[in-house]
Short mmCIF file of C-alpha atoms in Angstrom, two decimals:
data_model
loop_
_atom_site.label_atom_id
_atom_site.label_comp_id
_atom_site.label_asym_id
_atom_site.label_seq_id
_atom_site.Cartn_x
_atom_site.Cartn_y
_atom_site.Cartn_z
CA MET A 476 -0.71 -15.85 -2.93
CA ALA A 477 1.80 -18.03 -1.49
CA SER A 478 3.15 -20.86 -3.60
CA HIS A 479 2.70 -24.18 -1.78
CA ARG A 480 3.32 -27.78 -2.55
CA LYS A 481 1.59 -31.08 -2.06
CA SER A 482 2.89 -33.35 0.62
CA ARG A 483 5.95 -35.31 -0.30
CA PRO A 484 7.38 -38.47 1.18
CA VAL A 485 9.41 -37.48 4.17
CA GLY A 486 13.06 -38.16 3.83
CA THR A 487 14.78 -40.80 6.02
CA ARG A 488 16.28 -39.36 9.12
CA VAL A 489 20.01 -39.77 9.68
CA ALA A 490 20.36 -42.60 12.02
CA GLY A 491 22.43 -42.36 15.11
CA ILE A 492 25.70 -44.32 15.23
CA ARG A 493 25.08 -47.64 17.00
CA THR A 494 28.39 -48.96 18.31
CA PRO A 495 28.33 -52.57 19.54
CA ALA A 496 29.46 -53.24 23.10
CA LEU A 497 33.19 -53.51 23.49
CA ALA A 498 35.14 -55.67 25.77
CA THR A 499 36.62 -52.95 27.96
CA ALA A 500 34.71 -50.36 30.01
CA ALA A 501 37.00 -47.59 28.67
CA LEU A 502 36.18 -48.27 25.05
CA THR A 503 32.47 -48.60 25.93
CA SER A 504 32.59 -45.10 27.52
CA VAL A 505 34.25 -43.64 24.48
CA ALA A 506 31.71 -45.23 22.20
CA LEU A 507 28.79 -43.96 24.20
CA LEU A 508 30.21 -40.45 24.32
CA SER A 509 30.69 -40.53 20.55
CA GLN A 510 27.18 -41.80 20.09
CA SER A 511 25.78 -39.04 22.35
CA ALA A 512 27.66 -36.28 20.50
CA ASN A 513 26.74 -37.50 16.99
CA ALA A 514 23.32 -39.13 17.30
CA ALA A 515 21.44 -36.67 19.53
CA PRO A 516 21.44 -33.71 17.12
CA ALA A 517 20.36 -36.01 14.22
CA ASP A 518 17.44 -37.38 16.30
CA ASP A 519 16.40 -33.99 17.66
CA ARG A 520 16.72 -32.00 14.43
CA PRO A 521 14.25 -32.63 11.62
CA SER A 522 15.67 -33.58 8.24
CA LEU A 523 15.87 -30.98 5.49
CA GLU A 524 13.04 -32.76 3.63
CA GLU A 525 10.89 -32.50 6.76
CA VAL A 526 11.67 -28.81 7.11
CA GLU A 527 10.84 -28.23 3.42
CA LYS A 528 7.54 -30.04 3.80
CA LYS A 529 6.58 -28.21 6.94
CA VAL A 530 7.46 -24.81 5.43
CA ASP A 531 5.45 -25.69 2.31
CA ASP A 532 2.44 -26.76 4.44
CA LEU A 533 2.66 -23.50 6.43
CA TYR A 534 2.73 -21.49 3.20
CA ARG A 535 -0.30 -23.54 1.97
CA GLN A 536 -2.21 -22.89 5.20
CA ALA A 537 -1.31 -19.18 4.99
CA GLU A 538 -2.58 -19.08 1.39
CA SER A 539 -5.91 -20.61 2.33
CA ALA A 540 -6.19 -18.16 5.22
CA THR A 541 -5.37 -15.36 2.80
CA ASP A 542 -8.37 -16.36 0.64
CA ASN A 543 -10.53 -16.34 3.74
CA TYR A 544 -9.11 -12.90 4.58
CA ASN A 545 -9.77 -11.58 1.06
CA ALA A 546 -13.34 -12.92 1.13
CA ALA A 547 -14.05 -11.47 4.54
CA LYS A 548 -12.53 -8.13 3.53
CA GLU A 549 -14.70 -7.95 0.42
CA LYS A 550 -17.78 -9.01 2.39
CA THR A 551 -17.05 -6.42 5.11
CA ALA A 552 -16.87 -3.63 2.46
CA THR A 553 -20.21 -4.70 1.01
CA GLN A 554 -21.88 -5.02 4.40
CA ARG A 555 -20.57 -1.67 5.51
CA LYS A 556 -22.19 -0.04 2.51
CA GLN A 557 -25.48 -1.79 3.33
CA VAL A 558 -25.33 -0.66 6.90
CA ASP A 559 -24.56 2.95 5.90
CA THR A 560 -27.50 2.90 3.45
CA LEU A 561 -29.84 1.49 6.16
CA LEU A 562 -28.67 4.05 8.74
CA ASP A 563 -29.28 6.87 6.23
CA ASP A 564 -32.75 5.56 5.58
CA VAL A 565 -33.49 5.26 9.28
CA ALA A 566 -32.34 8.92 9.72
CA ARG A 567 -34.65 10.10 6.97
CA ARG A 568 -37.60 8.14 8.31
CA THR A 569 -36.92 9.39 11.83
CA GLU A 570 -37.06 12.93 10.52
CA LYS A 571 -40.39 12.22 8.76
CA LEU A 572 -41.70 10.60 11.96
CA ASN A 573 -40.82 13.66 13.98
CA GLU A 574 -42.67 15.85 11.41
CA ALA A 575 -45.73 13.62 11.69
CA ARG A 576 -45.54 13.80 15.46
CA GLU A 577 -45.34 17.57 15.34
CA GLU A 578 -48.42 17.66 13.09
CA LEU A 579 -50.34 15.55 15.63
CA GLY A 580 -49.21 17.91 18.35
CA SER A 581 -50.49 20.92 16.44
CA PHE A 582 -53.91 19.30 16.07
CA ALA A 583 -54.03 18.47 19.75
CA ALA A 584 -53.09 22.03 20.64
CA ALA A 585 -55.76 23.39 18.28
CA GLN A 586 -58.45 21.18 19.81
CA TYR A 587 -57.34 22.21 23.29
CA ARG A 588 -57.50 25.89 22.37
CA THR A 589 -60.95 25.54 20.72
CA GLY A 590 -62.31 23.05 23.23
CA ALA A 591 -63.15 20.80 20.24
CA ALA A 592 -65.45 17.96 21.13
CA ALA A 593 -68.23 15.98 19.50
CA PRO A 594 -71.15 18.31 18.80
CA ASP A 595 -74.15 17.65 21.07
CA THR A 596 -77.29 19.35 22.40
CA ALA A 597 -75.31 21.34 24.95
CA THR A 598 -73.10 22.72 22.25
CA PHE A 599 -76.18 23.68 20.21
CA LEU A 600 -77.69 25.40 23.26
CA LEU A 601 -74.51 27.36 23.97
CA ALA A 602 -74.14 28.57 20.41
CA ASP A 603 -75.19 32.14 19.84
CA THR A 604 -77.08 31.24 16.72
CA PRO A 605 -77.90 28.00 14.82
CA GLN A 606 -75.48 29.13 12.17
CA ASP A 607 -72.65 29.28 14.71
CA TYR A 608 -73.36 25.73 15.71
CA PHE A 609 -73.26 24.43 12.14
CA ASP A 610 -70.08 26.38 11.41
CA GLN A 611 -68.37 24.93 14.48
CA THR A 612 -69.56 21.37 13.62
CA GLN A 613 -68.17 21.68 10.10
CA LEU A 614 -64.84 23.00 11.39
CA MET A 615 -64.50 20.10 13.87
CA GLY A 616 -65.31 17.65 11.11
CA ARG A 617 -62.52 19.04 8.95
CA LEU A 618 -60.13 18.90 11.90
CA THR A 619 -61.06 15.27 12.67
CA ASN A 620 -60.56 14.09 9.09
CA ARG A 621 -57.19 15.79 8.83
CA GLN A 622 -56.18 14.49 12.17
CA LYS A 623 -57.14 10.96 11.12
CA GLY A 624 -54.89 11.28 8.09
CA ALA A 625 -52.08 12.56 10.21
CA VAL A 626 -52.49 9.67 12.69
CA ASP A 627 -52.48 7.16 9.76
CA ASP A 628 -49.29 8.77 8.43
CA TYR A 629 -47.65 8.66 11.82
CA VAL A 630 -48.51 5.01 12.49
CA SER A 631 -47.30 3.98 9.05
CA GLU A 632 -44.03 5.91 9.35
CA GLN A 633 -43.43 4.61 12.83
CA SER A 634 -43.89 1.04 11.67
CA ALA A 635 -41.53 1.52 8.71
CA THR A 636 -38.91 3.23 10.84
CA MET A 637 -38.94 0.43 13.45
CA LYS A 638 -38.54 -2.13 10.64
CA LYS A 639 -35.56 -0.26 9.16
CA ARG A 640 -33.99 0.07 12.60
CA GLN A 641 -34.29 -3.69 13.09
CA GLU A 642 -32.68 -4.29 9.69
CA ALA A 643 -29.86 -1.88 10.52
CA SER A 644 -29.28 -3.60 13.85
CA GLN A 645 -29.14 -7.04 12.20
CA SER A 646 -26.78 -5.77 9.54
CA LEU A 647 -24.58 -4.21 12.19
CA GLN A 648 -24.41 -7.56 14.02
CA THR A 649 -23.56 -9.37 10.77
CA LEU A 650 -20.89 -6.78 9.99
CA THR A 651 -19.38 -7.21 13.46
CA GLU A 652 -19.24 -11.00 12.94
CA THR A 653 -17.59 -10.59 9.51
CA GLN A 654 -15.04 -8.21 10.96
CA SER A 655 -14.23 -10.81 13.56
CA ASP A 656 -13.72 -13.36 10.79
CA LEU A 657 -11.47 -10.85 9.02
CA LYS A 658 -9.41 -10.34 12.16
CA THR A 659 -9.12 -14.15 12.73
CA ALA A 660 -8.01 -14.76 9.09
CA LYS A 661 -5.46 -11.98 9.32
CA ALA A 662 -4.01 -13.39 12.54
CA THR A 663 -3.83 -16.91 11.03
CA VAL A 664 -1.94 -15.72 7.98
CA GLN A 665 0.54 -13.74 10.05
CA GLN A 666 1.15 -16.68 12.40
CA LYS A 667 1.63 -19.21 9.60
CA LEU A 668 4.11 -16.94 7.80
CA ALA A 669 5.91 -16.26 11.11
CA ASP A 670 6.22 -20.01 11.79
CA ALA A 671 7.62 -20.53 8.29
CA ARG A 672 10.16 -17.78 8.64
CA GLU A 673 11.26 -19.14 11.97
CA MET A 674 11.86 -22.66 10.59
CA LEU A 675 13.80 -21.28 7.66
CA SER A 676 15.93 -19.03 9.94
CA GLU A 677 17.01 -22.07 11.93
CA LEU A 678 18.65 -23.69 8.90
CA THR A 679 22.40 -23.61 8.65
CA ALA A 680 24.13 -22.05 5.62
CA GLN A 681 24.90 -25.61 4.35
CA GLU A 682 21.29 -26.65 4.70
CA LYS A 683 20.10 -23.52 2.89
CA ALA A 684 22.50 -24.24 0.11
CA ARG A 685 21.18 -27.81 -0.17
CA LEU A 686 17.59 -26.57 -0.09
CA ALA A 687 18.33 -24.19 -2.93
CA ALA A 688 19.87 -27.06 -4.91
CA LEU A 689 16.76 -29.21 -4.37
CA GLU A 690 14.58 -26.28 -5.51
CA LYS A 691 16.75 -25.86 -8.62
CA GLN A 692 16.31 -29.53 -9.45
CA LYS A 693 12.55 -29.28 -9.12
CA GLN A 694 12.49 -26.16 -11.33
CA GLU A 695 14.46 -27.94 -13.99
CA ALA A 696 12.13 -30.92 -13.87
CA ALA A 697 9.14 -28.58 -14.13
CA ALA A 698 10.68 -26.80 -17.15
CA ARG A 699 11.14 -30.15 -18.90
CA LYS A 700 7.51 -31.06 -18.24
CA ALA A 701 6.42 -27.64 -19.55
CA ALA A 702 8.38 -28.20 -22.73
CA GLU A 703 6.61 -31.55 -23.21
CA LEU A 704 3.23 -29.90 -22.86
CA ALA A 705 4.24 -27.18 -25.30
CA GLN A 706 5.10 -29.83 -27.92
CA GLN A 707 1.83 -31.61 -27.34
CA GLN A 708 -0.14 -28.42 -27.71
CA VAL A 709 1.66 -27.46 -30.92
CA ALA A 710 0.90 -30.92 -32.37
CA ALA A 711 -2.74 -30.74 -31.29
CA GLU A 712 -3.16 -27.27 -32.77
CA LYS A 713 -1.66 -28.33 -36.04
CA ALA A 714 -3.95 -31.32 -36.24
CA ALA A 715 -6.97 -29.19 -35.41
CA GLN A 716 -6.10 -26.68 -38.12
CA GLU A 717 -5.67 -29.43 -40.75
CA ALA A 718 -8.99 -30.96 -39.77
CA THR A 719 -10.96 -27.69 -39.97
CA ALA A 720 -9.03 -25.92 -42.78
CA PRO A 721 -11.77 -26.19 -45.43
CA GLN A 722 -14.48 -24.99 -43.00
CA GLU A 723 -15.41 -21.54 -41.71
CA SER A 724 -17.20 -21.37 -38.44
CA THR A 725 -18.13 -18.92 -35.72
CA SER A 726 -15.56 -20.54 -33.49
CA THR A 727 -12.80 -18.71 -35.41
CA ALA A 728 -14.38 -15.36 -34.52
CA THR A 729 -14.86 -16.46 -30.93
CA ASP A 730 -11.25 -17.57 -30.62
CA SER A 731 -10.13 -14.27 -32.07
CA SER A 732 -12.21 -12.23 -29.64
CA TYR A 733 -10.77 -14.22 -26.73
CA ALA A 734 -7.21 -13.90 -28.04
CA THR A 735 -7.61 -10.12 -28.25
CA LYS A 736 -8.76 -9.86 -24.62
CA ALA A 737 -6.15 -12.37 -23.47
CA ALA A 738 -3.41 -10.33 -25.17
CA LYS A 739 -4.41 -7.30 -23.06
CA ALA A 740 -4.39 -9.42 -19.90
CA LEU A 741 -0.97 -10.90 -20.78
CA ALA A 742 0.48 -7.42 -21.61
CA PHE A 743 -0.65 -6.23 -18.16
CA VAL A 744 0.64 -9.22 -16.23
CA ARG A 745 4.05 -9.13 -17.97
CA ALA A 746 4.42 -5.55 -16.82
CA GLN A 747 4.00 -6.66 -13.21
CA ILE A 748 6.92 -9.10 -13.25
CA GLY A 749 9.33 -8.26 -10.42
CA LYS A 750 6.73 -6.72 -8.15
CA PRO A 751 6.57 -8.29 -4.66
CA TYR A 752 4.04 -10.80 -3.40
CA VAL A 753 2.03 -9.33 -0.54
CA TRP A 754 -0.88 -11.27 0.84
CA GLY A 755 -4.23 -9.42 0.37
CA ALA A 756 -2.74 -7.06 -2.17
CA THR A 757 -4.40 -6.14 -5.48
CA GLY A 758 -1.86 -3.79 -6.91
CA PRO A 759 -0.55 -1.64 -8.30
CA ASP A 760 2.72 -2.02 -6.41
CA SER A 761 2.24 -5.61 -5.06
CA TYR A 762 -0.12 -8.53 -5.48
CA ASP A 763 -1.19 -11.82 -4.10
CA CYS A 764 -1.99 -14.57 -6.65
CA SER A 765 -5.73 -13.89 -7.21
CA GLY A 766 -5.19 -10.16 -6.90
CA LEU A 767 -2.77 -10.44 -9.87
CA THR A 768 -5.11 -12.42 -12.11
CA GLN A 769 -8.03 -10.17 -11.20
CA ALA A 770 -6.06 -7.06 -12.12
CA ALA A 771 -4.78 -8.63 -15.36
CA TRP A 772 -8.21 -9.51 -16.66
CA LYS A 773 -9.68 -6.23 -15.49
CA ALA A 774 -7.16 -4.56 -17.84
CA ALA A 775 -8.83 -6.62 -20.60
CA GLY A 776 -12.31 -5.37 -19.57
CA VAL A 777 -13.29 -8.57 -17.74
CA ASP A 778 -14.29 -8.48 -14.02
CA LEU A 779 -13.18 -11.49 -12.04
CA PRO A 780 -14.16 -12.25 -8.40
CA ARG A 781 -11.56 -11.54 -5.75
CA VAL A 782 -10.75 -14.99 -4.44
CA THR A 783 -9.55 -18.13 -6.15
CA TYR A 784 -12.48 -20.32 -5.17
CA ASP A 785 -14.80 -17.77 -6.89
CA GLN A 786 -12.50 -17.19 -9.88
CA VAL A 787 -12.55 -20.90 -10.69
CA ASN A 788 -16.24 -20.63 -11.38
CA ALA A 789 -15.98 -17.43 -13.44
CA GLY A 790 -15.53 -19.04 -16.86
CA THR A 791 -15.42 -22.23 -18.85
CA THR A 792 -13.28 -25.16 -17.68
CA VAL A 793 -11.01 -26.56 -20.36
CA SER A 794 -8.53 -29.43 -20.41
CA LEU A 795 -4.86 -28.72 -19.72
CA ALA A 796 -4.05 -29.92 -23.27
CA ASP A 797 -6.39 -27.24 -24.64
CA ALA A 798 -5.04 -24.41 -22.43
CA GLN A 799 -4.55 -21.11 -24.26
CA PRO A 800 -2.61 -18.00 -23.24
CA GLY A 801 -4.69 -15.98 -20.86
CA ASP A 802 -6.38 -18.96 -19.21
CA LEU A 803 -6.33 -19.27 -15.46
CA VAL A 804 -4.52 -22.29 -14.01
CA PHE A 805 -5.66 -23.27 -10.50
CA PHE A 806 -3.72 -25.41 -8.03
CA TYR A 807 -4.34 -27.80 -5.14
CA ASP A 808 -7.56 -29.45 -3.90
CA ASP A 809 -8.56 -26.35 -1.97
CA ILE A 810 -8.07 -24.13 -5.07
CA SER A 811 -5.80 -21.88 -3.06
CA HIS A 812 -3.44 -20.72 -5.86
CA VAL A 813 -3.82 -19.42 -9.38
CA GLY A 814 -1.61 -18.26 -12.21
CA LEU A 815 -2.08 -16.77 -15.69
CA TYR A 816 -1.14 -19.20 -18.46
CA ILE A 817 1.13 -17.66 -21.18
CA GLY A 818 1.62 -20.72 -23.30
CA ASN A 819 4.29 -23.40 -23.69
CA GLY A 820 3.53 -24.88 -20.27
CA MET A 821 4.41 -21.60 -18.55
CA MET A 822 2.50 -19.09 -16.44
CA ILE A 823 3.02 -15.79 -14.70
CA HIS A 824 2.03 -15.74 -11.04
CA ALA A 825 2.59 -14.25 -7.66
CA PRO A 826 4.14 -17.23 -5.82
CA LYS A 827 4.53 -16.62 -2.11
CA PRO A 828 5.74 -14.24 0.58
CA GLY A 829 9.29 -13.19 -0.01
CA ALA A 830 8.99 -13.87 -3.78
CA TYR A 831 8.12 -11.69 -6.69
CA VAL A 832 5.79 -11.94 -9.61
CA ARG A 833 7.53 -14.18 -12.06
CA GLU A 834 7.29 -16.51 -15.03
CA GLU A 835 7.32 -20.10 -14.06
CA SER A 836 6.36 -23.59 -15.21
CA ILE A 837 2.81 -24.66 -14.37
CA TYR A 838 4.46 -27.86 -13.09
CA TYR A 839 6.43 -25.97 -10.47
CA ASP A 840 4.94 -28.20 -7.77
CA GLY A 841 4.32 -31.32 -9.83
CA GLU A 842 1.58 -32.30 -12.24
CA SER A 843 -0.70 -33.52 -9.37
CA ALA A 844 -0.83 -30.02 -7.95
CA ILE A 845 -2.77 -28.71 -10.98
CA HIS A 846 -6.49 -28.52 -10.18
CA SER A 847 -8.01 -27.13 -13.32
CA VAL A 848 -7.81 -24.63 -16.15
CA VAL A 849 -10.47 -21.99 -16.72
CA ARG A 850 -11.11 -19.64 -19.63
CA PRO A 851 -12.59 -16.46 -18.11
CA ALA A 852 -13.94 -14.75 -21.24
#
């Protein structure tokens, strides 16, 4: 998923040059022309900080829309299977209904051919012998009982078939609505990314260089913060080992089991470094952020949900100070980004469109961007 950042204080715009009124009209004209030439672009053009904030916001919005897209896509696949199952059931029941209808038809035809009716005095009188009458009555009784069973079967099958048809119709309607949500989410992602690309394309070469310098400064600050966390975790781990050294507990076995699974997830995710971020992708050639973490833990035998706001509930929440390699680190209030913690304040994640799976400080967007840490197994 796209890497996005929290809102930052907007930088001060470059003020236009305000030249005081001069004594002569000529100098006044020169000053006004100078002011018009220099001030107008500064007033009309957003500052670099504003551009950065807007681009980051667009990436954040695209990332949220990507989660909606992923959820709708997954839901669509599930609903399509349900619809297919219901339609298959309706087809089988319709076939059985037709068979029951044919059976009723055969009874009706038989009655028509034999002139079957309720036995009465006239029938008795028309019979050649009393035995003929009793034989005919017995035959009609058997036909009536079988016909009653066939009618019951037909009515039951007809009711079940109608119910299944209604269920299929409702499921088809729900699927149509979900497909509409999918289409809307896809369009939103594409539009946000297009807007971000357009804003970046309007930057001058000098502005792009300055933006890269600002990004480098932030990365350096994030690396320092990660180093601080690494030192704190080492100290905390040492203290914990000293406190529990004389004791043996099941927690050691639990930690060992998790470490084994985490090692498999980490080995997988390291092998993906350098692959491109593509929204909605789950591998093997490209990933978005939750697609990467899902694939990594699947390699360790653990099934995670598809989207970030489901993955955050797929484990045990731990403090940042207690984070272990393999844990999932979630970002922002809307939980729209996730990375796989590798230790020492660092993670591997799929950052944003145009970027590649990479190793980066969990403080890449500041400490306030970190939402939570979850241990998935």
